[in-house]
PDB file of C-alpha atoms in Angstrom:
ATOM      1  CA  MET A   2     -48.116   4.055   4.884  1.00 53.00           C
ATOM      2  CA  MET A   3     -44.802   4.802   6.550  1.00 61.00           C
ATOM      3  CA  GLY A   4     -41.726   4.125   4.439  1.00 76.00           C
ATOM      4  CA  GLY A   5     -39.134   1.556   5.429  1.00 93.00           C
ATOM      5  CA  PHE A   6     -35.916  -0.047   4.221  1.00 94.00           C
ATOM      6  CA  VAL A   7     -35.720  -2.610   1.440  1.00 94.00           C
ATOM      7  CA  PRO A   8     -32.424  -4.443   0.820  1.00 93.00           C
ATOM      8  CA  ASP A   9     -32.404  -3.688  -2.916  1.00 94.00           C
ATOM      9  CA  ILE A  10     -29.249  -2.198  -4.453  1.00 95.00           C
ATOM     10  CA  LEU A  11     -29.616   0.642  -6.944  1.00 93.00           C
ATOM     11  CA  PRO A  12     -27.825  -0.181 -10.242  1.00 90.00           C
ATOM     12  CA  VAL A  13     -25.895   3.054  -9.901  1.00 87.00           C
ATOM     13  CA  GLU A  14     -23.680   2.189 -12.877  1.00 83.00           C
ATOM     14  CA  LEU A  15     -26.678   3.161 -15.026  1.00 80.00           C
ATOM     15  CA  LEU A  16     -26.491   6.659 -13.567  1.00 78.00           C
ATOM     16  CA  TYR A  17     -22.735   7.146 -13.385  1.00 71.00           C
ATOM     17  CA  TRP A  18     -21.583   9.863 -15.726  1.00 70.00           C
ATOM     18  CA  PRO A  19     -19.534  13.079 -15.540  1.00 75.00           C
ATOM     19  CA  GLY A  20     -21.219  15.852 -13.639  1.00 80.00           C
ATOM     20  CA  LEU A  21     -22.443  13.990 -10.565  1.00 85.00           C
ATOM     21  CA  GLU A  22     -21.947  15.911  -7.346  1.00 89.00           C
ATOM     22  CA  GLY A  23     -22.537  15.545  -3.652  1.00 91.00           C
ATOM     23  CA  GLY A  24     -21.083  14.038  -0.520  1.00 92.00           C
ATOM     24  CA  ILE A  25     -21.609  14.333   3.234  1.00 93.00           C
ATOM     25  CA  THR A  26     -22.787  17.629   4.635  1.00 88.00           C
ATOM     26  CA  PRO A  27     -21.855  18.578   8.231  1.00 84.00           C
ATOM     27  CA  PRO A  28     -24.382  17.892  11.011  1.00 80.00           C
ATOM     28  CA  PRO A  29     -27.148  20.537  10.960  1.00 74.00           C
ATOM     29  CA  VAL A  30     -26.869  23.442  13.390  1.00 72.00           C
ATOM     30  CA  ALA A  31     -29.589  25.661  14.811  1.00 72.00           C
ATOM     31  CA  PRO A  32     -28.185  29.172  15.423  1.00 71.00           C
ATOM     32  CA  GLY A  33     -29.675  31.424  18.055  1.00 63.00           C
ATOM     33  CA  ALA A  34     -28.802  34.582  19.913  1.00 63.00           C
ATOM     34  CA  THR A  35     -28.753  35.673  23.532  1.00 63.00           C
ATOM     35  CA  PRO A  36     -31.287  38.351  24.604  1.00 62.00           C
ATOM     36  CA  ASP A  37     -28.788  41.152  24.047  1.00 64.00           C
ATOM     37  CA  GLY A  38     -27.985  39.809  20.596  1.00 61.00           C
ATOM     38  CA  LYS A  39     -24.228  39.986  21.151  1.00 65.00           C
ATOM     39  CA  ILE A  40     -23.443  36.290  21.585  1.00 72.00           C
ATOM     40  CA  GLU A  41     -24.518  33.701  19.052  1.00 68.00           C
ATOM     41  CA  GLN A  42     -25.304  30.196  20.248  1.00 67.00           C
ATOM     42  CA  ARG A  43     -25.006  27.354  17.744  1.00 67.00           C
ATOM     43  CA  ILE A  44     -26.516  24.016  18.707  1.00 66.00           C
ATOM     44  CA  ARG A  45     -25.954  20.826  16.713  1.00 63.00           C
ATOM     45  CA  THR A  46     -29.349  19.248  16.023  1.00 54.00           C
ATOM     46  CA  ALA A  47     -28.122  15.851  14.772  1.00 65.00           C
ATOM     47  CA  SER A  48     -25.254  13.599  15.780  1.00 77.00           C
ATOM     48  CA  GLU A  49     -23.968  13.037  12.242  1.00 87.00           C
ATOM     49  CA  GLY A  50     -23.907  14.665   8.860  1.00 90.00           C
ATOM     50  CA  ARG A  51     -26.023  13.474   5.935  1.00 93.00           C
ATOM     51  CA  TYR A  52     -24.915  12.012   2.644  1.00 95.00           C
ATOM     52  CA  SER A  53     -26.540  13.043  -0.618  1.00 94.00           C
ATOM     53  CA  ILE A  54     -25.637  12.772  -4.279  1.00 93.00           C
ATOM     54  CA  THR A  55     -27.071  14.347  -7.420  1.00 91.00           C
ATOM     55  CA  PHE A  56     -26.882  12.813 -10.885  1.00 87.00           C
ATOM     56  CA  PRO A  57     -27.595  15.308 -13.679  1.00 83.00           C
ATOM     57  CA  ALA A  58     -30.015  14.635 -16.530  1.00 77.00           C
ATOM     58  CA  VAL A  59     -28.613  12.546 -19.373  1.00 73.00           C
ATOM     59  CA  THR A  60     -29.735  10.584 -22.391  1.00 73.00           C
ATOM     60  CA  ARG A  61     -29.568   6.818 -22.097  1.00 73.00           C
ATOM     61  CA  ASP A  62     -30.789   3.926 -24.221  1.00 75.00           C
ATOM     62  CA  ALA A  63     -34.387   2.943 -23.547  1.00 76.00           C
ATOM     63  CA  ALA A  64     -33.461  -0.389 -21.932  1.00 80.00           C
ATOM     64  CA  ARG A  65     -31.349   1.346 -19.273  1.00 80.00           C
ATOM     65  CA  TRP A  66     -34.064   3.902 -18.600  1.00 80.00           C
ATOM     66  CA  GLN A  67     -36.549   1.072 -18.206  1.00 82.00           C
ATOM     67  CA  GLN A  68     -34.336  -0.674 -15.633  1.00 86.00           C
ATOM     68  CA  LEU A  69     -34.061   2.521 -13.567  1.00 86.00           C
ATOM     69  CA  TYR A  70     -37.764   3.236 -13.927  1.00 86.00           C
ATOM     70  CA  GLU A  71     -38.718  -0.233 -12.706  1.00 89.00           C
ATOM     71  CA  PHE A  72     -36.332   0.061  -9.755  1.00 92.00           C
ATOM     72  CA  ASN A  73     -37.977   3.352  -8.787  1.00 90.00           C
ATOM     73  CA  LEU A  74     -41.385   1.669  -8.890  1.00 92.00           C
ATOM     74  CA  SER A  75     -40.175  -1.313  -6.840  1.00 94.00           C
ATOM     75  CA  VAL A  76     -39.048   0.909  -3.933  1.00 94.00           C
ATOM     76  CA  GLY A  77     -42.168   3.077  -4.066  1.00 93.00           C
ATOM     77  CA  GLY A  78     -40.444   6.179  -5.353  1.00 91.00           C
ATOM     78  CA  ARG A  79     -39.591   8.309  -2.333  1.00 91.00           C
ATOM     79  CA  GLU A  80     -41.306   5.943   0.083  1.00 93.00           C
ATOM     80  CA  ASN A  81     -38.637   3.337   0.855  1.00 95.00           C
ATOM     81  CA  SER A  82     -34.904   3.510   1.292  1.00 96.00           C
ATOM     82  CA  PHE A  83     -32.412   1.165  -0.332  1.00 97.00           C
ATOM     83  CA  ARG A  84     -28.665   0.708  -0.802  1.00 97.00           C
ATOM     84  CA  ALA A  85     -26.492   2.604  -3.276  1.00 96.00           C
ATOM     85  CA  LEU A  86     -22.747   2.523  -3.929  1.00 96.00           C
ATOM     86  CA  ASP A  87     -21.198   5.922  -4.516  1.00 94.00           C
ATOM     87  CA  PRO A  88     -19.093   5.497  -7.696  1.00 91.00           C
ATOM     88  CA  ARG A  89     -16.261   7.535  -6.150  1.00 92.00           C
ATOM     89  CA  GLU A  90     -13.820   5.442  -4.120  1.00 94.00           C
ATOM     90  CA  TYR A  91     -13.177   8.324  -1.710  1.00 95.00           C
ATOM     91  CA  PHE A  92     -16.753   7.946  -0.480  1.00 96.00           C
ATOM     92  CA  ASN A  93     -17.202   4.165  -0.741  1.00 97.00           C
ATOM     93  CA  ARG A  94     -13.961   2.594   0.523  1.00 97.00           C
ATOM     94  CA  PHE A  95     -11.524   2.946   3.402  1.00 98.00           C
ATOM     95  CA  SER A  96      -8.497   1.058   4.687  1.00 98.00           C
ATOM     96  CA  GLY A  97      -6.706   0.886   8.017  1.00 97.00           C
ATOM     97  CA  GLN A  98      -9.601   2.612   9.748  1.00 98.00           C
ATOM     98  CA  VAL A  99      -9.344   2.373  13.544  1.00 98.00           C
ATOM     99  CA  LEU A 100     -12.617   1.136  15.046  1.00 98.00           C
ATOM    100  CA  GLY A 101     -11.594   1.040  18.693  1.00 98.00           C
ATOM    101  CA  VAL A 102      -9.210  -0.305  21.292  1.00 98.00           C
ATOM    102  CA  GLY A 103      -9.609  -3.625  23.055  1.00 98.00           C
ATOM    103  CA  ASP A 104     -10.186  -4.105  26.769  1.00 98.00           C
ATOM    104  CA  GLY A 105     -10.298  -7.886  26.954  1.00 97.00           C
ATOM    105  CA  ALA A 106     -14.099  -7.975  27.107  1.00 97.00           C
ATOM    106  CA  THR A 107     -15.541  -5.966  24.193  1.00 98.00           C
ATOM    107  CA  ALA A 108     -16.425  -8.077  21.173  1.00 98.00           C
ATOM    108  CA  GLU A 109     -18.404  -5.611  19.011  1.00 98.00           C
ATOM    109  CA  PHE A 110     -16.990  -2.690  17.041  1.00 98.00           C
ATOM    110  CA  GLN A 111     -18.948  -0.398  14.702  1.00 98.00           C
ATOM    111  CA  LEU A 112     -17.613   0.236  11.198  1.00 98.00           C
ATOM    112  CA  ILE A 113     -16.978   3.914  10.557  1.00 98.00           C
ATOM    113  CA  HIS A 114     -15.641   5.936   7.635  1.00 98.00           C
ATOM    114  CA  VAL A 115     -13.535   8.848   8.822  1.00 97.00           C
ATOM    115  CA  PHE A 116     -13.081  11.955   6.685  1.00 96.00           C
ATOM    116  CA  GLY A 117     -10.375  14.024   8.362  1.00 94.00           C
ATOM    117  CA  THR A 118     -11.599  14.107  11.944  1.00 93.00           C
ATOM    118  CA  TYR A 119     -15.273  13.511  11.122  1.00 94.00           C
ATOM    119  CA  ALA A 120     -16.544   9.927  11.612  1.00 95.00           C
ATOM    120  CA  HIS A 121     -19.548   8.686   9.603  1.00 97.00           C
ATOM    121  CA  THR A 122     -21.278   5.504  10.744  1.00 97.00           C
ATOM    122  CA  VAL A 123     -21.137   2.672   8.197  1.00 98.00           C
ATOM    123  CA  ASP A 124     -24.098   0.346   8.590  1.00 97.00           C
ATOM    124  CA  LYS A 125     -24.348  -1.139   5.088  1.00 98.00           C
ATOM    125  CA  PRO A 126     -20.994  -2.784   4.215  1.00 98.00           C
ATOM    126  CA  VAL A 127     -20.550  -4.565   0.904  1.00 98.00           C
ATOM    127  CA  PRO A 128     -20.626  -8.310   1.687  1.00 97.00           C
ATOM    128  CA  GLY A 129     -17.202  -9.907   1.355  1.00 96.00           C
ATOM    129  CA  GLU A 130     -15.419  -6.546   1.322  1.00 98.00           C
ATOM    130  CA  VAL A 131     -14.636  -6.192   5.035  1.00 98.00           C
ATOM    131  CA  ARG A 132     -11.239  -7.151   6.469  1.00 98.00           C
ATOM    132  CA  VAL A 133     -10.475  -6.843  10.169  1.00 98.00           C
ATOM    133  CA  TYR A 134      -7.137  -6.463  11.953  1.00 98.00           C
ATOM    134  CA  ILE A 135      -6.170  -6.711  15.607  1.00 98.00           C
ATOM    135  CA  ASP A 136      -2.952  -4.849  16.308  1.00 97.00           C
ATOM    136  CA  GLY A 137      -2.211  -4.961  12.586  1.00 97.00           C
ATOM    137  CA  ILE A 138      -2.663  -8.727  12.258  1.00 97.00           C
ATOM    138  CA  GLU A 139      -5.525  -9.743   9.987  1.00 98.00           C
ATOM    139  CA  THR A 140      -8.086 -12.081  11.528  1.00 98.00           C
ATOM    140  CA  ALA A 141     -10.802 -14.184   9.937  1.00 97.00           C
ATOM    141  CA  GLY A 142     -12.421 -14.728  13.322  1.00 97.00           C
ATOM    142  CA  PHE A 143     -15.297 -12.267  12.984  1.00 98.00           C
ATOM    143  CA  VAL A 144     -18.709 -11.714  11.457  1.00 98.00           C
ATOM    144  CA  VAL A 145     -20.082  -8.370  10.309  1.00 98.00           C
ATOM    145  CA  GLY A 146     -23.738  -7.352  10.137  1.00 98.00           C
ATOM    146  CA  GLU A 147     -24.735  -6.738   6.522  1.00 97.00           C
ATOM    147  CA  PHE A 148     -27.387  -4.258   7.667  1.00 97.00           C
ATOM    148  CA  THR A 149     -25.729  -2.902  10.833  1.00 97.00           C
ATOM    149  CA  GLY A 150     -22.014  -2.666  10.064  1.00 98.00           C
ATOM    150  CA  ILE A 151     -21.243  -4.086  13.515  1.00 98.00           C
ATOM    151  CA  VAL A 152     -18.123  -6.259  13.582  1.00 98.00           C
ATOM    152  CA  GLN A 153     -18.389  -9.055  16.141  1.00 98.00           C
ATOM    153  CA  ILE A 154     -15.083 -10.727  16.929  1.00 98.00           C
ATOM    154  CA  ASP A 155     -15.032 -14.371  18.023  1.00 98.00           C
ATOM    155  CA  ASN A 156     -14.752 -14.864  21.773  1.00 98.00           C
ATOM    156  CA  LEU A 157     -12.651 -18.002  22.256  1.00 98.00           C
ATOM    157  CA  THR A 158     -10.246 -18.653  25.112  1.00 98.00           C
ATOM    158  CA  GLY A 159      -8.609 -21.586  26.834  1.00 98.00           C
ATOM    159  CA  ALA A 160      -5.668 -22.889  28.834  1.00 98.00           C
ATOM    160  CA  ILE A 161      -2.771 -24.448  26.926  1.00 98.00           C
ATOM    161  CA  THR A 162      -1.952 -27.976  28.115  1.00 98.00           C
ATOM    162  CA  ALA A 163       1.012 -28.818  25.870  1.00 98.00           C
ATOM    163  CA  ALA A 164       3.412 -27.172  23.410  1.00 98.00           C
ATOM    164  CA  THR A 165       6.206 -28.271  21.094  1.00 98.00           C
ATOM    165  CA  SER A 166       9.754 -26.920  20.895  1.00 98.00           C
ATOM    166  CA  THR A 167       9.590 -26.766  17.107  1.00 97.00           C
ATOM    167  CA  ASN A 168       9.376 -24.370  14.179  1.00 98.00           C
ATOM    168  CA  PRO A 169       6.526 -23.600  13.910  1.00 97.00           C
ATOM    169  CA  CYS A 170       5.339 -24.114  17.450  1.00 98.00           C
ATOM    170  CA  GLN A 171       2.283 -26.275  18.040  1.00 98.00           C
ATOM    171  CA  LEU A 172      -0.001 -25.607  21.011  1.00 98.00           C
ATOM    172  CA  THR A 173      -2.566 -27.970  22.490  1.00 98.00           C
ATOM    173  CA  LYS A 174      -5.953 -27.079  23.947  1.00 98.00           C
ATOM    174  CA  GLY A 175      -8.754 -29.635  23.771  1.00 97.00           C
ATOM    175  CA  ALA A 176     -11.601 -28.495  21.479  1.00 98.00           C
ATOM    176  CA  HIS A 177      -9.980 -25.085  21.011  1.00 98.00           C
ATOM    177  CA  GLY A 178     -12.513 -23.970  18.369  1.00 98.00           C
ATOM    178  CA  LEU A 179      -9.942 -22.059  16.320  1.00 98.00           C
ATOM    179  CA  GLU A 180      -9.784 -22.072  12.541  1.00 97.00           C
ATOM    180  CA  THR A 181      -6.965 -21.219  10.165  1.00 98.00           C
ATOM    181  CA  GLY A 182      -6.991 -17.456   9.737  1.00 97.00           C
ATOM    182  CA  ASP A 183      -7.988 -16.720  13.325  1.00 98.00           C
ATOM    183  CA  THR A 184      -5.559 -14.962  15.640  1.00 98.00           C
ATOM    184  CA  ALA A 185      -4.677 -15.709  19.248  1.00 98.00           C
ATOM    185  CA  TYR A 186      -3.264 -13.493  21.974  1.00 98.00           C
ATOM    186  CA  LEU A 187      -1.060 -15.464  24.385  1.00 98.00           C
ATOM    187  CA  SER A 188      -0.439 -14.875  28.070  1.00 98.00           C
ATOM    188  CA  ALA A 189       0.373 -16.587  31.393  1.00 98.00           C
ATOM    189  CA  PHE A 190       3.283 -18.717  30.147  1.00 98.00           C
ATOM    190  CA  THR A 191       6.267 -19.300  32.426  1.00 98.00           C
ATOM    191  CA  GLY A 192       9.938 -20.133  31.919  1.00 97.00           C
ATOM    192  CA  ASP A 193      11.315 -19.802  28.372  1.00 95.00           C
ATOM    193  CA  TRP A 194       7.734 -19.853  27.152  1.00 98.00           C
ATOM    194  CA  ALA A 195       7.053 -16.463  28.742  1.00 98.00           C
ATOM    195  CA  ALA A 196       8.559 -14.979  25.565  1.00 98.00           C
ATOM    196  CA  LEU A 197       5.166 -15.655  23.954  1.00 98.00           C
ATOM    197  CA  ASN A 198       3.291 -13.547  26.499  1.00 98.00           C
ATOM    198  CA  GLY A 199       1.624 -10.346  25.353  1.00 97.00           C
ATOM    199  CA  GLN A 200       1.866 -11.257  21.668  1.00 97.00           C
ATOM    200  CA  ARG A 201      -0.832 -11.963  19.072  1.00 98.00           C
ATOM    201  CA  TYR A 202      -0.206 -14.536  16.371  1.00 98.00           C
ATOM    202  CA  PRO A 203      -2.051 -15.824  13.291  1.00 98.00           C
ATOM    203  CA  VAL A 204      -3.306 -19.366  13.795  1.00 98.00           C
ATOM    204  CA  THR A 205      -3.171 -22.471  11.630  1.00 98.00           C
ATOM    205  CA  ARG A 206      -5.565 -25.224  12.694  1.00 98.00           C
ATOM    206  CA  ILE A 207      -3.890 -28.662  12.859  1.00 98.00           C
ATOM    207  CA  ASN A 208      -6.871 -30.511  14.293  1.00 98.00           C
ATOM    208  CA  ALA A 209      -9.635 -30.010  16.858  1.00 98.00           C
ATOM    209  CA  ASN A 210      -7.131 -30.001  19.731  1.00 98.00           C
ATOM    210  CA  VAL A 211      -3.927 -28.572  18.238  1.00 98.00           C
ATOM    211  CA  PHE A 212      -3.054 -25.334  16.429  1.00 98.00           C
ATOM    212  CA  SER A 213       0.223 -23.775  15.372  1.00 98.00           C
ATOM    213  CA  ILE A 214       1.652 -20.256  15.480  1.00 98.00           C
ATOM    214  CA  PRO A 215       4.505 -18.907  13.298  1.00 98.00           C
ATOM    215  CA  VAL A 216       7.095 -18.870  16.074  1.00 98.00           C
ATOM    216  CA  ASP A 217      10.352 -20.848  16.290  1.00 98.00           C
ATOM    217  CA  THR A 218      10.428 -22.384  19.774  1.00 98.00           C
ATOM    218  CA  SER A 219      13.033 -25.014  18.922  1.00 97.00           C
ATOM    219  CA  GLY A 220      15.439 -23.379  21.370  1.00 96.00           C
ATOM    220  CA  PHE A 221      12.948 -23.386  24.254  1.00 97.00           C
ATOM    221  CA  THR A 222      13.221 -25.800  27.140  1.00 97.00           C
ATOM    222  CA  PRO A 223      10.679 -28.587  26.504  1.00 97.00           C
ATOM    223  CA  TYR A 224       7.238 -27.566  27.744  1.00 98.00           C
ATOM    224  CA  SER A 225       6.389 -29.039  31.122  1.00 97.00           C
ATOM    225  CA  GLY A 226       3.505 -27.423  32.908  1.00 95.00           C
ATOM    226  CA  ASN A 227       4.510 -23.970  31.668  1.00 98.00           C
ATOM    227  CA  GLY A 228       0.957 -22.684  31.661  1.00 98.00           C
ATOM    228  CA  GLY A 229      -0.327 -20.427  28.915  1.00 98.00           C
ATOM    229  CA  VAL A 230      -3.732 -19.041  27.898  1.00 98.00           C
ATOM    230  CA  PHE A 231      -5.005 -17.912  24.501  1.00 98.00           C
ATOM    231  CA  HIS A 232      -7.658 -15.272  23.748  1.00 98.00           C
ATOM    232  CA  THR A 233      -9.223 -14.258  20.446  1.00 98.00           C
ATOM    233  CA  LEU A 234     -10.887 -11.074  21.770  1.00 98.00           C
ATOM    234  CA  PRO A 235      -8.844  -7.865  21.509  1.00 98.00           C
ATOM    235  CA  GLN A 236      -6.970  -7.480  24.779  1.00 98.00           C
ATOM    236  CA  GLU A 237      -6.174  -4.318  26.727  1.00 97.00           C
ATOM    237  CA  GLY A 238      -4.630  -1.740  24.408  1.00 97.00           C
ATOM    238  CA  GLU A 239      -4.891  -3.754  21.180  1.00 98.00           C
ATOM    239  CA  VAL A 240      -6.097  -1.624  18.271  1.00 98.00           C
ATOM    240  CA  VAL A 241      -8.951  -2.935  16.118  1.00 98.00           C
ATOM    241  CA  SER A 242      -8.984  -1.639  12.541  1.00 98.00           C
ATOM    242  CA  ALA A 243     -10.667  -2.511   9.269  1.00 98.00           C
ATOM    243  CA  ASP A 244     -10.688  -2.168   5.499  1.00 98.00           C
ATOM    244  CA  ALA A 245     -14.095  -2.032   3.860  1.00 98.00           C
ATOM    245  CA  GLN A 246     -16.220  -0.988   0.952  1.00 98.00           C
ATOM    246  CA  HIS A 247     -19.724   0.166   1.769  1.00 98.00           C
ATOM    247  CA  TYR A 248     -23.079   1.341   0.516  1.00 98.00           C
ATOM    248  CA  TYR A 249     -25.136   4.271   1.761  1.00 97.00           C
ATOM    249  CA  GLN A 250     -28.745   3.764   2.757  1.00 97.00           C
ATOM    250  CA  VAL A 251     -30.616   6.317   0.671  1.00 97.00           C
ATOM    251  CA  ARG A 252     -33.989   7.181  -0.790  1.00 96.00           C
ATOM    252  CA  PHE A 253     -34.987   9.091  -3.892  1.00 93.00           C
ATOM    253  CA  ASP A 254     -35.292  12.789  -3.105  1.00 92.00           C
ATOM    254  CA  SER A 255     -36.537  13.699  -6.550  1.00 84.00           C
ATOM    255  CA  GLU A 256     -39.426  12.571  -8.720  1.00 81.00           C
ATOM    256  CA  PHE A 257     -38.579  10.040 -11.401  1.00 76.00           C
ATOM    257  CA  ARG A 258     -40.348  11.571 -14.375  1.00 68.00           C
ATOM    258  CA  GLY A 259     -41.283   9.814 -17.595  1.00 62.00           C
ATOM    259  CA  PRO A 260     -38.734   9.971 -20.406  1.00 60.00           C
ATOM    260  CA  GLU A 261     -38.638  11.739 -23.694  1.00 59.00           C
ATOM    261  CA  VAL A 262     -38.264   8.740 -26.002  1.00 57.00           C
ATOM    262  CA  VAL A 263     -36.504   9.193 -29.322  1.00 55.00           C
ATOM    263  CA  LEU A 264     -37.385   6.514 -31.899  1.00 55.00           C
ATOM    264  CA  ASN A 265     -37.926   4.073 -28.992  1.00 63.00           C
ATOM    265  CA  ARG A 266     -34.169   3.707 -28.647  1.00 71.00           C
ATOM    266  CA  ALA A 267     -33.119   6.589 -26.387  1.00 69.00           C
ATOM    267  CA  ALA A 268     -34.574   8.296 -23.357  1.00 71.00           C
ATOM    268  CA  THR A 269     -33.644  11.407 -21.418  1.00 72.00           C
ATOM    269  CA  VAL A 270     -33.357  10.539 -17.735  1.00 73.00           C
ATOM    270  CA  ALA A 271     -34.099  13.562 -15.559  1.00 74.00           C
ATOM    271  CA  GLY A 272     -31.727  14.566 -12.785  1.00 80.00           C
ATOM    272  CA  ILE A 273     -31.833  12.182  -9.813  1.00 86.00           C
ATOM    273  CA  VAL A 274     -31.119  13.072  -6.193  1.00 91.00           C
ATOM    274  CA  LEU A 275     -30.405  10.455  -3.509  1.00 93.00           C
ATOM    275  CA  LEU A 276     -30.562  11.345   0.189  1.00 95.00           C
ATOM    276  CA  GLU A 277     -29.263   9.281   3.122  1.00 96.00           C
ATOM    277  CA  VAL A 278     -31.698   8.014   5.743  1.00 94.00           C
ATOM    278  CA  ARG A 279     -31.323   6.044   8.993  1.00 84.00           C
ATOM    279  CA  GLU A 280     -33.980   3.463   9.863  1.00 76.00           C
TER     280      GLU A 280
END
């Protein structure tokens, strides 16, 4: 039977102790030589590197060994992959990571974890631990795939039909669909109101037809057919970034051997190796 992915999460805290080692190795390369043997050709054989981690053998109480042993059985040993959180923050968390640049049409952006100049695809984010920013302004208007790491930003747009010369400014668009925490990029205003063009603002929902932005427009000429359009998608040149914590999808790359039990209270857990897989 071919192995697959199960959504289980390894209780890695049962394995975390001094002496663990590992990380992401560079993408594999196949070296070769030209017929005269003077020029070496090196060809990358995979698009990304591979994460692995090794936990050394240690003695644990029998109850903890049992929990690890039963987890190993539940995933079929080496057969199926699962999720694991590297206990080192350097490998499991990032902030301010640029995911891409908007073009006014793209709604999906893949989470990545960049180490120097190397980008590693993140497809197993920790639920509730992803925050997304458009041009540095945090937005709640997105969903992220728990098993893909793809951030999909809400695609809402509409023409403004009224606005208030107040602080904060209130904008009207029937059935706008926005919620508090969303952000809106404004364009196509005229007159004094053109000062709002090309800017993105956090949104507070007043009701189904009205929302406010944190701008003082009390000095603007009263709105009278001054146009205006809002967009939630990242517009041309807007940078999309994210903070996140994430798992790695891994499988056991070592046999989980039976323990040496001491007085039924302690067990020696053999060294455990986890290896990243993509499925």
